Amino acid sequence: MKVSFRIVIGFIVHLNVFFFAHTDKFPVALTIKEDGNDFNKAEDAQDPKDLDVVDSSKWQILKAGQAVTAGSHVRLNLQTGQREVKLGDEEYLPGRKSMHGMLNKQTPLFTSQELKQALKKFKGVDDSTKRNSEQGKASSQTLFRSMDELRRDLAMSDLLVETDVQIMSKLLSKFSSTNTTMEQRVAALLDLEYLVHQVDNAHNLVLMGGIEILNDALNNTDFRLQESAAFVLGSAVSSNPSVQDAALESGTLQKLLIMLATPRPMTVKKKVLFALACLLRHVPPAQSQFVKLGGLQVLVELFQAQGAEVLCVRIITLLYDLITEQDMISQTGIDPQTTHQEPFQQYDYIPLFPMLVEQGWCSLVPEILSRSDHDWREKALQTLLALMPHCQTLFLQNPTLSTSLGLLQKQYQELVLRERSLGEDDGYFDEILVLVESVMLKIQ
């Protein structure tokens, strides 16, 4: 059994006894001197058989000069002031399988040779531990290499790191190849969409002729290809003036409106509406062209189409963004989010509000309030407030609107009370209630 050197020293201190031997063959018992706390080897070596050795499992008084069996426990009795001793029953020293062997009367003590061997083992354990620690440090240092070494290894392996431009070029070539399957073409577009989120990559897409390739994909008969192409276009034109200009010049806006106006799966129209919204926001030339091409009428038909409920809130959100954008320009003359350098007077030539009233949006937006979705109601209420300067007369003439607002007020008052009972003083429902009551004040 391996025992640490510290445990043995603690054990010896606990016993207040040091073990000494005069020869390597015969163990010699220890004696206790009364002149201090130090215990010294007996001055006269005696044969263990001639010593009075304490050999009992019960506490006995330890007399001066009396020998102590190895492994015994010694204590000081505070009541009598005398030292007491008894045999130990634990395994403390190396080389002893049990204390029963140590208590054998034939060999009750340790020889000096045994103690020396034990000390060597302790030192060996410490040395081996130190060597293992040093080896561990050396091996850990070999796990890390300098940057120069890494560069040299990469150069030797002829590793080629492709740039985004190279990857995009390969994706467009793969997409245009006649040997590419439809699944591979769709996968290429999805990989391309991930890259064009970066402004520089989207600009490089224009230089590579990617807009024309995507426009052709919008005309493809496969709906999966149409959906993926619209997704890439929306990500590329979002807040990117150079790509927006290129898309307008190549006729992308017309293609998107045609796709919304003709029968297609709603999954396709969802991506097309996404691309349209990204192309219109904060781009006056695109908004002007959108109105002239009858875009608001296209959205009206899509809003009322059967099965297009999932697109209604997206349409309302787009209209709200366009309205608030023009209101900001008319009030301050500044659009902090515009991506174009053209004069803001361009907004004056966009007949957005008259067309909204003409196309019936003053009566279509209130229909969203009948939906149970809180987010839909919030978007509708915000749009009603934005339309108020232009649709207030029609709102006053709409009896259904007043009834809907009254029911919503009662419902959200209850929801606000629940929120406040949970410790939310300014919760989500409180915000909706404020919108409801703001609209009610405008049409009273």
Coordinates of C-alpha atoms in Angstrom, one line a residue, residues 24-215:
D24 CA 19.5 -3.5 10.8
K25 CA 18.5 -6.9 12.3
F26 CA 17.1 -6.2 15.7
P27 CA 14.4 -3.6 16.2
V28 CA 14.9 -1.4 19.3
A29 CA 12.0 0.1 21.2
L30 CA 11.8 3.8 21.8
T31 CA 12.0 5.5 25.2
I32 CA 10.5 8.7 26.3
K33 CA 12.6 11.4 28.0
E34 CA 10.9 13.6 30.5
D35 CA 13.1 16.7 29.8
G36 CA 11.0 18.0 26.9
N37 CA 8.9 17.3 23.9
D38 CA 11.7 15.7 21.9
F39 CA 12.1 12.0 22.0
N40 CA 15.5 10.6 21.5
K41 CA 16.9 7.2 20.9
A42 CA 17.8 5.3 24.1
E43 CA 21.3 5.9 25.1
D44 CA 21.9 2.2 25.9
A45 CA 20.9 -0.2 23.2
Q46 CA 18.9 -3.0 24.7
D47 CA 17.5 -6.2 23.3
P48 CA 13.8 -5.9 22.7
K49 CA 13.2 -9.0 24.8
D50 CA 14.7 -7.2 27.8
L51 CA 12.4 -4.2 27.6
D52 CA 9.1 -3.7 29.2
V53 CA 6.9 -3.3 26.2
V54 CA 3.3 -2.1 26.3
D55 CA 1.3 -4.6 24.4
S56 CA -2.4 -4.1 25.1
S57 CA -5.5 -2.9 23.2
K58 CA -6.7 -0.9 26.3
W59 CA -5.3 2.4 27.5
Q60 CA -2.5 1.9 30.1
I61 CA -0.2 4.4 31.9
L62 CA 3.0 4.9 30.0
K63 CA 5.9 4.9 32.4
A64 CA 9.2 6.7 31.9
G65 CA 11.6 4.6 29.9
Q66 CA 8.9 2.1 29.0
A67 CA 9.0 0.9 25.3
V68 CA 6.1 1.4 22.9
T69 CA 5.0 -1.1 20.3
A70 CA 5.1 0.2 16.7
G71 CA 1.7 1.5 15.7
S72 CA 0.6 2.2 19.2
H73 CA -1.4 5.3 20.2
V74 CA -0.2 7.7 22.9
R75 CA -2.2 10.4 24.6
L76 CA -2.0 12.8 27.5
N77 CA -4.7 12.4 30.2
L78 CA -5.6 16.0 31.1
Q79 CA -7.2 14.9 34.4
T80 CA -4.3 12.9 35.7
G81 CA -1.5 14.5 33.8
Q82 CA -0.1 11.1 32.8
R83 CA 0.7 9.7 29.4
E84 CA -1.4 6.7 28.3
V85 CA -0.8 4.2 25.5
K86 CA -2.7 1.4 23.7
L87 CA -2.1 -0.8 20.7
G88 CA -3.2 0.6 17.3
D89 CA -5.5 -1.2 14.9
E90 CA -4.9 0.7 11.6
E91 CA -2.4 0.3 8.7
Y92 CA -0.1 3.3 8.7
L93 CA 3.3 2.2 7.4
P94 CA 4.3 0.6 4.1
G95 CA 5.3 -3.0 4.0
R96 CA 2.7 -4.0 6.6
K97 CA -0.5 -5.6 5.3
S98 CA -2.3 -5.1 8.6
M99 CA -1.6 -4.0 12.2
H100 CA -2.2 -7.5 13.3
G101 CA 1.2 -8.4 12.0
M102 CA 2.7 -5.4 13.7
L103 CA 1.2 -6.5 17.0
N104 CA 2.9 -9.9 16.8
K105 CA 5.0 -10.3 19.9
Q106 CA 7.7 -11.9 18.0
T107 CA 8.3 -8.8 15.8
P108 CA 6.6 -5.9 17.7
L109 CA 9.0 -3.2 16.4
F110 CA 10.3 -1.8 13.1
T111 CA 14.0 -2.1 12.2
S112 CA 16.0 0.8 11.0
Q113 CA 16.3 -0.9 7.6
E114 CA 12.6 -1.0 7.3
L115 CA 12.3 2.6 8.1
K116 CA 15.0 3.5 5.5
Q117 CA 13.3 1.5 2.8
A118 CA 10.0 3.2 3.6
L119 CA 11.6 6.6 3.3
K120 CA 13.1 5.6 0.0
K121 CA 9.7 4.6 -1.3
F122 CA 8.3 8.0 -0.2
K123 CA 11.0 9.8 -2.0
G124 CA 10.5 7.7 -5.1
V125 CA 6.8 8.5 -5.2
D126 CA 7.6 12.3 -5.0
D127 CA 10.3 12.0 -7.7
S128 CA 8.0 10.0 -10.0
T129 CA 5.2 12.5 -9.4
K130 CA 7.5 15.4 -10.3
R131 CA 8.8 13.6 -13.4
N132 CA 5.2 12.9 -14.5
S133 CA 4.3 16.5 -14.0
E134 CA 7.3 17.7 -16.0
Q135 CA 6.5 15.2 -18.8
G136 CA 2.9 16.4 -18.8
K137 CA 4.0 20.0 -19.2
A138 CA 6.4 19.1 -22.0
S139 CA 3.7 17.1 -23.9
S140 CA 1.2 19.9 -23.5
Q141 CA 3.7 22.4 -25.0
T142 CA 4.0 20.1 -28.1
L143 CA 0.3 20.5 -28.7
F144 CA 0.6 24.1 -29.6
R145 CA 2.6 25.5 -32.5
S146 CA 3.5 29.1 -33.5
M147 CA 1.7 30.9 -36.4
D148 CA 4.8 30.6 -38.5
E149 CA 4.8 26.9 -38.1
L150 CA 1.1 26.7 -39.0
R151 CA 1.6 28.9 -42.1
R152 CA 4.6 26.7 -43.2
D153 CA 2.6 23.5 -42.8
L154 CA -0.4 25.0 -44.8
A155 CA 1.9 26.1 -47.5
M156 CA 3.5 22.7 -47.7
S157 CA 0.0 21.0 -48.0
D158 CA -0.9 23.3 -50.9
L159 CA -4.2 24.2 -49.2
L160 CA -6.3 26.5 -51.3
V161 CA -8.7 28.9 -49.4
E162 CA -11.4 30.1 -51.8
T163 CA -12.8 33.6 -51.5
D164 CA -16.5 34.4 -51.5
V165 CA -16.2 35.7 -55.0
Q166 CA -14.8 32.4 -56.2
I167 CA -17.5 30.5 -54.4
M168 CA -20.2 32.7 -55.9
S169 CA -18.7 32.2 -59.4
K170 CA -18.8 28.5 -59.0
L171 CA -22.4 28.5 -57.7
L172 CA -23.6 30.6 -60.6
S173 CA -21.7 28.3 -63.1
K174 CA -23.2 25.3 -61.5
F175 CA -26.7 26.8 -61.5
S176 CA -26.4 27.7 -65.3
S177 CA -25.0 24.3 -66.3
T178 CA -27.2 22.1 -68.4
N179 CA -25.9 19.0 -66.5
T180 CA -27.2 20.3 -63.2
T181 CA -30.3 18.7 -61.8
M182 CA -33.2 20.8 -60.4
E183 CA -32.3 19.8 -56.8
Q184 CA -28.7 21.0 -57.4
R185 CA -29.8 24.3 -58.8
V186 CA -32.1 25.0 -55.9
A187 CA -29.2 24.0 -53.5
A188 CA -26.9 26.4 -55.4
L189 CA -29.4 29.3 -54.9
L190 CA -29.7 28.6 -51.2
D191 CA -25.9 28.7 -50.8
L192 CA -25.8 31.9 -52.8
E193 CA -28.5 33.5 -50.6
Y194 CA -26.3 32.9 -47.5
L195 CA -23.4 34.9 -49.2
V196 CA -25.3 37.9 -50.6
H197 CA -26.3 39.1 -47.2
Q198 CA -23.0 40.8 -47.2
V199 CA -23.0 44.1 -49.1
D200 CA -19.8 43.5 -51.0
N201 CA -20.9 40.0 -52.1
A202 CA -24.3 41.4 -53.3
H203 CA -22.4 44.1 -55.3
N204 CA -20.2 41.4 -56.8
L205 CA -23.3 39.4 -57.7
V206 CA -24.4 42.4 -59.9
L207 CA -20.9 42.4 -61.6
M208 CA -21.2 38.7 -62.3
G209 CA -24.5 39.1 -64.1
G210 CA -26.3 37.4 -61.2
I211 CA -29.4 39.7 -61.4
E212 CA -30.1 38.6 -64.9
I213 CA -29.7 35.0 -63.9
L214 CA -32.1 35.4 -61.0
N215 CA -34.7 37.2 -63.2

